[in-house]
Coordinates of C-alpha atoms in Angstrom, one line a residue:
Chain A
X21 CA 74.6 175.3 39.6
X22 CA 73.5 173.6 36.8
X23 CA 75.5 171.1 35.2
X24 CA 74.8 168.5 32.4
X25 CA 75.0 164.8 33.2
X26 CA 77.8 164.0 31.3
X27 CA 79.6 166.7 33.0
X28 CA 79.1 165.6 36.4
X29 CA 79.5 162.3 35.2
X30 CA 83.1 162.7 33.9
X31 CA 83.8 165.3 37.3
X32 CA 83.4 162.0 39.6
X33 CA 84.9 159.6 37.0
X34 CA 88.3 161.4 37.2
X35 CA 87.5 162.1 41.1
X36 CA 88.9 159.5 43.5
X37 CA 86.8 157.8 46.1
X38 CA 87.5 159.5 49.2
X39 CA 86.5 162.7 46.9
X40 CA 82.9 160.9 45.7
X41 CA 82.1 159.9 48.8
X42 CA 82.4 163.2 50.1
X43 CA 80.6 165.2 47.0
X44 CA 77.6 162.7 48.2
X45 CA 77.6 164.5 51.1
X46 CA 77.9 168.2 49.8
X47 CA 74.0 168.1 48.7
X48 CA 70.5 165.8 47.8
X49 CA 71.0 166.2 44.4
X50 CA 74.8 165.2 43.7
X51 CA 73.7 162.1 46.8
X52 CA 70.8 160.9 44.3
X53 CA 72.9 161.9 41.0
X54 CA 75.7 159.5 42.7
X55 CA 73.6 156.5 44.4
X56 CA 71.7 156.1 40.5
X57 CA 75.0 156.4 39.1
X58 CA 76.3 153.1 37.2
X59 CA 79.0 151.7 39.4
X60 CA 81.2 151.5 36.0
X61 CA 80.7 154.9 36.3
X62 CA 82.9 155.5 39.4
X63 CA 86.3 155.6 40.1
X64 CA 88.4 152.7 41.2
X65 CA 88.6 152.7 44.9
X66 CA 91.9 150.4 44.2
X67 CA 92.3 148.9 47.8
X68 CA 94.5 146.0 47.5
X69 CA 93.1 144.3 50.9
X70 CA 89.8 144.7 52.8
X71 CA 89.3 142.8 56.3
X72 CA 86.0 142.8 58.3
X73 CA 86.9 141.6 61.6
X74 CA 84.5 140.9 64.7
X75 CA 85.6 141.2 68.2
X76 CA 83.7 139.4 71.1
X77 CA 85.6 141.1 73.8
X78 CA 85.3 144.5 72.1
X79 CA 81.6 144.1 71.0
X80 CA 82.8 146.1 67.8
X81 CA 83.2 145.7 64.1
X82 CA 86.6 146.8 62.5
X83 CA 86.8 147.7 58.6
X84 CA 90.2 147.7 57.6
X85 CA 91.3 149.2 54.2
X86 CA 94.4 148.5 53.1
X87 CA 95.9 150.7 50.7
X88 CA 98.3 149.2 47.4
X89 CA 101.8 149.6 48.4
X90 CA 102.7 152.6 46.3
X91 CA 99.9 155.2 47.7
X92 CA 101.4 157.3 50.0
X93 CA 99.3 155.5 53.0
X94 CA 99.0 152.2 54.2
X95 CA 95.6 151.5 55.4
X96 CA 91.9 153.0 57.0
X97 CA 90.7 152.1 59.6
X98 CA 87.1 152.2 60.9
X99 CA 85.6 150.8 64.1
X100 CA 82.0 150.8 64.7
X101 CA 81.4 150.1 68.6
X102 CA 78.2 148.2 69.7
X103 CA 78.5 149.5 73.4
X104 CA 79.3 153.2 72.2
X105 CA 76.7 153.0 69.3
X106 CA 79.5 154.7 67.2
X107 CA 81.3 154.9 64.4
X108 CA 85.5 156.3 64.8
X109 CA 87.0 157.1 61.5
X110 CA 90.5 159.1 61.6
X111 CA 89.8 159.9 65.5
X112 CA 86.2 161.2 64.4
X113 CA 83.4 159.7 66.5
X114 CA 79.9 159.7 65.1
X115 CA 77.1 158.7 67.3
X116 CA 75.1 156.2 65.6
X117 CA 71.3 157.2 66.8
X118 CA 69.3 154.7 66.7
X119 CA 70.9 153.0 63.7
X120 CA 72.3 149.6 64.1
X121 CA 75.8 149.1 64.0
X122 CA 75.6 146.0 61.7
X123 CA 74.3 147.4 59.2
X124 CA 76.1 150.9 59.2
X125 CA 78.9 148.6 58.9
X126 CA 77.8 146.8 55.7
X127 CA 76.6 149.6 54.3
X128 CA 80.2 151.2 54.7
X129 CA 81.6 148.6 52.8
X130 CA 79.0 148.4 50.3
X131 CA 80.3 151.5 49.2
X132 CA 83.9 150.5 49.5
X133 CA 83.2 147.6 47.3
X134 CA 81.0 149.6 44.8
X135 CA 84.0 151.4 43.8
X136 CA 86.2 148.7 43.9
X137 CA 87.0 148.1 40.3
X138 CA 90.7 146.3 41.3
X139 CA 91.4 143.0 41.8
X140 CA 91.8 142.6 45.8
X141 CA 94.8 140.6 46.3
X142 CA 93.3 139.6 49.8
X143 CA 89.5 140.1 51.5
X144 CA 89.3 138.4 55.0
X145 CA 86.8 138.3 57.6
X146 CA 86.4 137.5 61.1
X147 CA 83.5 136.4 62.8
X148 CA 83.7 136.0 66.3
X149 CA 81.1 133.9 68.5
X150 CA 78.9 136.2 69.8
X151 CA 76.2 132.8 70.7
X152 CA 76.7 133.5 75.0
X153 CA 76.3 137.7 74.3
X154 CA 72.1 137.9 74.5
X155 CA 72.6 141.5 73.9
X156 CA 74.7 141.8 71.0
X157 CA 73.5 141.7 67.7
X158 CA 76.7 141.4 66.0
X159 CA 75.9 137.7 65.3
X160 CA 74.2 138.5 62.8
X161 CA 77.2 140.3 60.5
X162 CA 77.9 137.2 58.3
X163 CA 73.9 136.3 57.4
X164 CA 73.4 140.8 57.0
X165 CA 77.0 140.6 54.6
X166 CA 75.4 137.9 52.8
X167 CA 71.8 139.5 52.4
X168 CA 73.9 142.8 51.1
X169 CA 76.0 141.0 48.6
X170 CA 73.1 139.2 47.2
X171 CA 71.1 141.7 46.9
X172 CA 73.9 143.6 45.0
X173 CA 74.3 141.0 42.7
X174 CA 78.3 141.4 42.7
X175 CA 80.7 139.1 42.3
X176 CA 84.0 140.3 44.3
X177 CA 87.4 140.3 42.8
X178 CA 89.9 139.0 45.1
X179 CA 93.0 136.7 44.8
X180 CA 92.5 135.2 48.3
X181 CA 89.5 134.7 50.3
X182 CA 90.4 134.3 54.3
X183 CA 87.5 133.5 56.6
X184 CA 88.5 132.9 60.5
X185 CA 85.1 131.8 62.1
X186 CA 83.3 129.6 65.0
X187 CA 80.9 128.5 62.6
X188 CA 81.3 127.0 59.6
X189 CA 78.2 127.8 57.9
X190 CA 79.4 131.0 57.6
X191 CA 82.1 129.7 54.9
X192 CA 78.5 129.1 52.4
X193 CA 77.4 132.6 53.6
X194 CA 80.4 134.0 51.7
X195 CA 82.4 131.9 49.1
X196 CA 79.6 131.8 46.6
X197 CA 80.3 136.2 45.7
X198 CA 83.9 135.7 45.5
X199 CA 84.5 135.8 41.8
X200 CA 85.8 132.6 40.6
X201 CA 87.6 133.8 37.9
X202 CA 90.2 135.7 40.2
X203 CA 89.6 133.7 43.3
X204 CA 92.8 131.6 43.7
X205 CA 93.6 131.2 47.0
X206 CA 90.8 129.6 50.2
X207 CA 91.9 130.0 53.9
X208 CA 89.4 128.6 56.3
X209 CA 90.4 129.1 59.8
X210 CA 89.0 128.0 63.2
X211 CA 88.4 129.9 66.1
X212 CA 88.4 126.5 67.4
X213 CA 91.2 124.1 66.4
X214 CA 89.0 121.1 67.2
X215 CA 86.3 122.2 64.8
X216 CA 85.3 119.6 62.6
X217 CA 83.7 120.5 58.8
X218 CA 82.0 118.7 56.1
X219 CA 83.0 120.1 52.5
X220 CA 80.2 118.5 50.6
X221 CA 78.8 121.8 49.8
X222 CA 81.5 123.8 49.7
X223 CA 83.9 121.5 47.2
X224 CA 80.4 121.8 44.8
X225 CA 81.2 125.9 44.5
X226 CA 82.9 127.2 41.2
X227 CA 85.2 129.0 43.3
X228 CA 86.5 126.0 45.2
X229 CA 86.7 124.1 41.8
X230 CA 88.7 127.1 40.3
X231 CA 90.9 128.1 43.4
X232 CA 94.8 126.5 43.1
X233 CA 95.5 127.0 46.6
X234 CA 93.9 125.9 49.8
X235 CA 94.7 126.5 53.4
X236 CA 92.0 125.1 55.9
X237 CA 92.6 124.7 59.7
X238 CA 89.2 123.0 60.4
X239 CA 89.6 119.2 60.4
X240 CA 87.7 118.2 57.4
X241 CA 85.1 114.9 57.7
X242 CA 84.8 112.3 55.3
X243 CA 87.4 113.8 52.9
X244 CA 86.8 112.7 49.2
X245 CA 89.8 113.3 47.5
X246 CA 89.0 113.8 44.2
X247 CA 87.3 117.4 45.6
X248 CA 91.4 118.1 46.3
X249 CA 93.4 117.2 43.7
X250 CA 93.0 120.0 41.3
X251 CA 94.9 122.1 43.9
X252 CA 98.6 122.7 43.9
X253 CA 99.4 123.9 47.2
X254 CA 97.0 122.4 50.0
X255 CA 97.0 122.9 53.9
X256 CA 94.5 120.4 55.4
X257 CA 93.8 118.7 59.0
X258 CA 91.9 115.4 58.9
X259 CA 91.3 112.5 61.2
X260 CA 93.0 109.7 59.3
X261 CA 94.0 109.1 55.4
X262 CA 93.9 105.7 54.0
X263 CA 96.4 104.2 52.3
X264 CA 94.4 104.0 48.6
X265 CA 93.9 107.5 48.5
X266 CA 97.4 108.4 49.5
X267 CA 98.2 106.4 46.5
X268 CA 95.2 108.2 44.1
X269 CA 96.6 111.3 45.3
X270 CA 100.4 110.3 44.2
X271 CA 99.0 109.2 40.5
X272 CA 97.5 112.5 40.4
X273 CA 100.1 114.6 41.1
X274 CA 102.8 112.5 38.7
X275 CA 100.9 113.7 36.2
X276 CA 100.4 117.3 37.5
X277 CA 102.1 119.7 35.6
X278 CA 101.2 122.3 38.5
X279 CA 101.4 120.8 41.6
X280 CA 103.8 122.1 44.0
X281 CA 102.6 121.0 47.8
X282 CA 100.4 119.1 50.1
X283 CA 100.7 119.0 53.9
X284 CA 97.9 116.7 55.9
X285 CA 97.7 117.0 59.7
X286 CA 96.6 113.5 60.6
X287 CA 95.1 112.5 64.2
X288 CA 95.7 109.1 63.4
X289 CA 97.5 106.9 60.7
X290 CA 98.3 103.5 60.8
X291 CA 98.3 102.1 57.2
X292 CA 102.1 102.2 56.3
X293 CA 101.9 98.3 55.6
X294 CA 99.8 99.1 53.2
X295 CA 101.5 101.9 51.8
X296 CA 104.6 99.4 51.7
X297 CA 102.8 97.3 50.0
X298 CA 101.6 99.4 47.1
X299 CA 104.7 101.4 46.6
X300 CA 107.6 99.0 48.3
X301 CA 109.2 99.6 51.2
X302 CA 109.9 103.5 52.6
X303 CA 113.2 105.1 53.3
X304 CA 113.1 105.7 57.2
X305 CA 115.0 109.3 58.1
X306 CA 114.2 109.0 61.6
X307 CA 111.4 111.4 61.0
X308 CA 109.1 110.1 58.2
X309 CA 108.9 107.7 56.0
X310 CA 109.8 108.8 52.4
X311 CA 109.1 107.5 48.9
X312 CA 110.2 109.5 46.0
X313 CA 108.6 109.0 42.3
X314 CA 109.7 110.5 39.0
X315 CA 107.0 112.3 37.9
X316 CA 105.7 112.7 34.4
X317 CA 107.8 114.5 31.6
X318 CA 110.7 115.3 34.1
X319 CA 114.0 114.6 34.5
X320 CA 115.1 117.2 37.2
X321 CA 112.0 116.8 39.3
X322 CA 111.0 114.5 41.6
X323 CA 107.6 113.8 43.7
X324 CA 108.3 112.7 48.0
X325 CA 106.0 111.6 50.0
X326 CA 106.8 112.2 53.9
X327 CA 104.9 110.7 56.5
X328 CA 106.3 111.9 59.6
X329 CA 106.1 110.0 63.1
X330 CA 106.4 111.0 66.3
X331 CA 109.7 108.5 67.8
X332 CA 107.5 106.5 70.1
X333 CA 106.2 102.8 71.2
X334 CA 104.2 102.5 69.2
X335 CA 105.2 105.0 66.4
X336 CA 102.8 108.1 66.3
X337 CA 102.2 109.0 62.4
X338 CA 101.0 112.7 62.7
X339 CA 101.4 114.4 59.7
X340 CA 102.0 113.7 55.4
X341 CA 104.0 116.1 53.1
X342 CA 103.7 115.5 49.2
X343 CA 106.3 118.1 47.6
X344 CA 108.2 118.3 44.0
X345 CA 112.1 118.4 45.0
X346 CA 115.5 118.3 42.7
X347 CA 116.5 114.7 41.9
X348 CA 119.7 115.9 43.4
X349 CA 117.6 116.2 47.1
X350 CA 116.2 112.8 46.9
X351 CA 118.4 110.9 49.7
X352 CA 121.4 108.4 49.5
X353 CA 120.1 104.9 50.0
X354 CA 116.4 105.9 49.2
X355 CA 114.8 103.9 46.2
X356 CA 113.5 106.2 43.1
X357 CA 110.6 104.8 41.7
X358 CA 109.9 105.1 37.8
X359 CA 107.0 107.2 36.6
X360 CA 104.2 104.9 36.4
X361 CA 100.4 106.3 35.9
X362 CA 99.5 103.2 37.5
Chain B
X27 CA 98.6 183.8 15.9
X28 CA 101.7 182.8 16.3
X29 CA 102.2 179.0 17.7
X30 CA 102.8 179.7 21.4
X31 CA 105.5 177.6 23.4
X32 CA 103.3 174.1 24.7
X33 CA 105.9 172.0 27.1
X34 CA 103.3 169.4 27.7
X35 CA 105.1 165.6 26.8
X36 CA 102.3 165.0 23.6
X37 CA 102.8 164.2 20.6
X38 CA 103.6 167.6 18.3
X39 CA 103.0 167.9 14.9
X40 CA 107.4 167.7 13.6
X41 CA 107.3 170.0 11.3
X42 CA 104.9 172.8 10.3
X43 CA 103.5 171.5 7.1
X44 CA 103.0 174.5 4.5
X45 CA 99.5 174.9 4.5
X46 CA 96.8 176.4 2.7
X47 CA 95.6 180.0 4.2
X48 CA 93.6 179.4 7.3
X49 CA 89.7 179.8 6.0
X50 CA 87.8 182.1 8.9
X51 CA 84.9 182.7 9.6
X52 CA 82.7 184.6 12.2
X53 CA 81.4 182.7 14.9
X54 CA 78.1 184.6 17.2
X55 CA 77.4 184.2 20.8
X56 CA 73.9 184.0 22.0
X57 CA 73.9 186.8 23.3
X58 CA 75.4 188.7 20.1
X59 CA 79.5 189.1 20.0
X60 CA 80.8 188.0 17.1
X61 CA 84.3 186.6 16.8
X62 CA 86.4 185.0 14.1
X63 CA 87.9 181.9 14.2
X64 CA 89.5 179.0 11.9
X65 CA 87.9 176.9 10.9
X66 CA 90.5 173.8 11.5
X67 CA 89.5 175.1 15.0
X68 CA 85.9 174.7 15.0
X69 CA 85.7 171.2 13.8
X70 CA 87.2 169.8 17.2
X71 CA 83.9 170.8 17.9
X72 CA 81.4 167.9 16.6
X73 CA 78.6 169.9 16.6
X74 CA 80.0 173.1 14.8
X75 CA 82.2 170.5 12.5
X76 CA 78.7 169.0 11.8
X77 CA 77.0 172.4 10.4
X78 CA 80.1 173.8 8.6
X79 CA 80.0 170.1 6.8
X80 CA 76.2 170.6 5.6
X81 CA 77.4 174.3 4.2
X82 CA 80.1 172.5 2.4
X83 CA 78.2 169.6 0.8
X84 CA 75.7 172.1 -0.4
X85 CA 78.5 174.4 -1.3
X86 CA 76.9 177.2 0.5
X87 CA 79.5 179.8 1.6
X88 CA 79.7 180.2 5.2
X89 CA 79.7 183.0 6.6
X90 CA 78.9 183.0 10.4
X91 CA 77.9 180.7 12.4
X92 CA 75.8 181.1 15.3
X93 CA 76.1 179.1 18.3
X94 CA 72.8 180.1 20.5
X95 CA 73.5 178.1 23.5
X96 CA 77.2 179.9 24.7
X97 CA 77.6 183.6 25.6
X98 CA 80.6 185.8 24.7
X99 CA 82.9 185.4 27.1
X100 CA 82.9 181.7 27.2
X101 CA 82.6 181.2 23.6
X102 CA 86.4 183.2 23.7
X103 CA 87.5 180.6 26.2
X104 CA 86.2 178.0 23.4
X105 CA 87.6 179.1 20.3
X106 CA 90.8 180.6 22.1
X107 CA 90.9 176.3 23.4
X108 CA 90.3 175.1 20.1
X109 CA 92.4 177.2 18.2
X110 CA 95.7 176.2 20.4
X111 CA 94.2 172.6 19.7
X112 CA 93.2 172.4 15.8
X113 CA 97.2 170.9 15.0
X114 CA 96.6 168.2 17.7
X115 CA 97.7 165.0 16.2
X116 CA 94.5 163.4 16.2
X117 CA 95.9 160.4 17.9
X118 CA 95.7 162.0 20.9
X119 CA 92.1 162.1 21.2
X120 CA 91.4 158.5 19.9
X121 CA 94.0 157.6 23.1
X122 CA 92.0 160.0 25.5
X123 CA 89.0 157.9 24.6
X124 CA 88.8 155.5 27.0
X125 CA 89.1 158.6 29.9
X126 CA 91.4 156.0 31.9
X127 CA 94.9 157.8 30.7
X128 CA 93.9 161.4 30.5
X129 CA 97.2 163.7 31.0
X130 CA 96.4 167.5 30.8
X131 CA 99.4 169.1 29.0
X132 CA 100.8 171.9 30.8
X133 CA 99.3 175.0 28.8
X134 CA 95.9 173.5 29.2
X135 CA 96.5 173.1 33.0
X136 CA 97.5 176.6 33.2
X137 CA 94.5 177.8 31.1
X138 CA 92.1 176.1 33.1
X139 CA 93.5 176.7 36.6
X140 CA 93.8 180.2 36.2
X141 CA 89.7 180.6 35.7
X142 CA 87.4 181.3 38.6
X143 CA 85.6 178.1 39.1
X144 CA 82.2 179.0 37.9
X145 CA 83.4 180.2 34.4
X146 CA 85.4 176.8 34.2
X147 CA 82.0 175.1 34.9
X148 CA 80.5 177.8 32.2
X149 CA 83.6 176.7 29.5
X150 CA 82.7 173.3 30.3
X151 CA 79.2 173.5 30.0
X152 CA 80.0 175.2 26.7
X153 CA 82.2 172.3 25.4
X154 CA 79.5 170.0 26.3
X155 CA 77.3 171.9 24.2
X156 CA 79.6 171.9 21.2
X157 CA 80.7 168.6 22.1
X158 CA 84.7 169.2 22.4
X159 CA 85.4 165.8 23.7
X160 CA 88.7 167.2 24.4
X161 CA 88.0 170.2 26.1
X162 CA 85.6 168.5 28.2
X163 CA 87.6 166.1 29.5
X164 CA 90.5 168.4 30.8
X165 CA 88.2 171.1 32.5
X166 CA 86.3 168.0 34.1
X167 CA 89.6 166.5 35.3
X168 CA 90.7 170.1 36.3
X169 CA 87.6 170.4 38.5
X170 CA 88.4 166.7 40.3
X171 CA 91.5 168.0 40.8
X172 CA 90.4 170.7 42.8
X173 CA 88.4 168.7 44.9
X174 CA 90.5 166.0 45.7
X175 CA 91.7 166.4 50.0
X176 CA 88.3 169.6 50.5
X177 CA 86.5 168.6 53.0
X178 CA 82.7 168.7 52.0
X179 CA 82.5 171.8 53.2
X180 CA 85.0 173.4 51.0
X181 CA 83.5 171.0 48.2
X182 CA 80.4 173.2 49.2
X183 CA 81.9 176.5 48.5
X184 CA 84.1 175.1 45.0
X185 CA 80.1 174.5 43.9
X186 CA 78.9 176.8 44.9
X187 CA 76.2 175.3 47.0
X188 CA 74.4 177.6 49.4
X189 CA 73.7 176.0 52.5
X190 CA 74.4 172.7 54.4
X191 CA 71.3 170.0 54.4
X192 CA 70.2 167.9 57.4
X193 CA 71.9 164.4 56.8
X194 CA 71.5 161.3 58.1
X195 CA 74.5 160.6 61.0
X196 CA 75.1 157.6 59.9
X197 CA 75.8 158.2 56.0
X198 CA 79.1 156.5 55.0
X199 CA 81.8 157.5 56.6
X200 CA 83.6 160.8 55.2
X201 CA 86.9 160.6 54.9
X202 CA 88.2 163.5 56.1
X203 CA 91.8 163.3 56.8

């Protein structure tokens, strides 16, 4: 049958993509008329999450797809085994020759993410450590993801980016294609909670300058933290905090018109007497240690500090909370210090 | 012809404006019927609307057009289209524009649909011809339609495409529910 371009064209623009990607299959021509198409030309694919998750004890890649909550499923799932050398989509198997199952996977979701025109509101991946399996090749997913969205020049659209690795260099293999425009949320998590990380690198992206909200369960090295402060809700572990950049990060956020959080694991604290010294002495709840500051332009909000200690001899200081509260929450017998930009 | 019933939720002309008697001419196939039609009709068509405008600044009477790239039957399917179409308030096809909000009112559904599939790709083909924005855009969606949940080999059939071709296994994943 012959059929103009524009026809075919506007056929698959108001097809959806479970429909393209099967037309590709019906012949060689609509496969080549599709693969040269324009992706602007396709239809929105509209996944609201997409997870590629690693398994180690599995030796398999999963591609979950997860559909927006109105659609009338909730997600795909696809699983491509390294020991099976298949693919199992809907309870289909499809023996994968001698392709390799890396890069049937990222081919998979080249597709998925050529049609996504939709902002994701989540896209997460999981790289397991595959170091100790000789065998496997699935250590090479996050360099072969990396390579693919490169090449393809795309920037992805997603709310939150979620990696859970063993290695941080895989963070730089895929923060750069998030799109920073729509990238609002980091979550860097450990398959190790003892793994340490540098953020020099990372904190010089557009998309960690842009982001609002981070979430990192690495402990992070020789934190600078002017590379924080534009964030209003931050999740961090780090060996120690001194007591002059508790106090930059308090002027900061009295003068944040956004801020809303900040919660720092600590290993190890010990400069409350200088804390006391720069901001007076702390209110003691028997948990933490609290100072409260009004913060800029606000009468109703208030910013606390919390260093919280573990009841010992000596005291163990383990964690820090900054938060905005009601001035109605701020304690009885606790001192409310002025807002002062100094 | 008098205004058949149209449920579809689009914007309707209110009230039927007295208007001038409809000006018809005969319209040829390429492969020699010759019907009539109005010529409010026609011009939904860019191309036609194009050629009837030269006769007009030139004030050369029009008599029949001839449309060498459509036979018969389709070009019925056209003008019967475009004649149930020629009262559109033209703010419908500015909004259509776009493609992204395309709604296909229910007598267009049921004109469509009711065709055997390869004289709906024939119509279309046609309207691309005569570039009906309009029409091309509903039999287009109308075909989606029909080939959203087929499995590729029904897609196959619905093309009309003869035989299946030696893939590669590990093409991207199908989706067959």
């Amino acid at each position: 049958m012959e059929m103009p371009e524009l026809v075919m064209e506007n056929i698959i623009w108001f097809s959806d993509f479970r429909s393209v990607l099967k037309l590709r299959q019906v012949c060689r021509k609509f496969r080549d008329f599709i693969d040269d198409l324009n992706d602007s030309k396709l239809p929105d694919s509209k996944f609201a999450n997409i997870e590629v998750i690693s398994k180690k004890d599995e030796n398999e890649i999963t591609l979950f797809l997860v559909e927006p909550k109105d659609s009338h499923r909730s997600f795909h799932s696809i699983e491509y085994s390294e020991s099976e050398n298949s693919r199992s989509f809907n309870e289909k198997i499809t023996n994968l020759g001698n392709s390799n199952i890396v890069d049937v996977a990222i081919r998979d979701l080249e597709w998925v993410l050529k049609f996504q025109k939709s902002n994701l509101n989540r896209l997460h991946f999981e790289f397991d450590d595959f170091q100790l399996q000789n065998d496997s090749s699935l250590y090479t997913l996050p360099f072969k993801l990396s390579n693919m969205l490169n090449v393809s020049g795309r920037k992805i659209k997603t709310r939150e980016l979620s990696i859970k690795t063993y290695n941080k260099s895989h963070i730089m293999s895929i923060l750069p294609f998030a799109d920073s425009e729509t990238l609002k949320t980091l979550d860097f998590c450990s398959f190790d909670p003892e793994m340490e990380i540098e953020i020099d690198e990372i904190a010089k992206t557009e998309q960690w300058k842009k982001a609002n909200t981070l979430k990192c369960d690495f402990h992070l090295l020789n934190l600078n933290v002017e590379d924080i402060c534009h964030f209003s809700s931050i999740d961090l572990k780090v060996d120690s905090i001194t007591a002059g950049d508790l106090d930059f990060l308090r002027k900061a956020y009295i003068s944040s018109s956004n801020f809303e959080r900040l919660r720092f694991d600590l290993k190890l604290f010990n400069e409350q007497v200088e804390l006391s010294n720069i901001w007076g002495p702390a209110f003691d709840s028997q948990l933490a240690i609290i100072w409260y500051f009004r913060i800029k332009d606000s009468e109703e909000k208030v910013l606390r500090i919390e260093i919280f200690y573990y009841n010992m001899i000596p005291r163990v200081y383990y964690a820090t909370c900054f938060s905005i509260i009601e001035l109605r929450s701020v304690l009885n017998g606790a001192i409310l210090h002025d807002y002062n930009e100094n | 012809m008098a205004p058949k019933k149209n449920s579809a939720k689009r914007p309707q002309p209110s009230t039927p404006k007295p208007s001038a008697p409809a000006r018809i001419v005969k319209v040829q196939s390429s492969d020699g019927h010759i019907l009539q039609a109005d010529v409010r009709a026609l011009l939904l068509s860019s191309t036609l609307a194009a050629t009837i405008k030269g006769y007009d600044d030139e004030n050369k009477p029009l008599e029949k057009l001839e449309v060498n790239n459509v036979v018969g039957f389709t070009l019925k399917l056209v003008l019967e289209w475009c004649e149930k179409h020629k009262e559109d308030d033209p703010a419908i096809a500015q909004a259509e524009k776009d493609k992204k909000n395309i709604f296909i009112p229910s007598w267009d559904r049921h004109f469509l649909t009711k065709l055997p599939m390869g004289n709906l790709f024939d119509l279309i083909t046609a309207a691309y011809h005569l570039d009906i924005t309009g029409l091309i855009n509903y039999g287009c969606k109308t075909v989606a339609n029909s080939a959203k949940g087929k499995s590729t080999e029904e897609m196959r059939e619905l093309f009309g495409i003869p035989e299946p071709w030696e893939q590669p296994s590990t093409s991207t994943a199908t989706w067959d529910d």
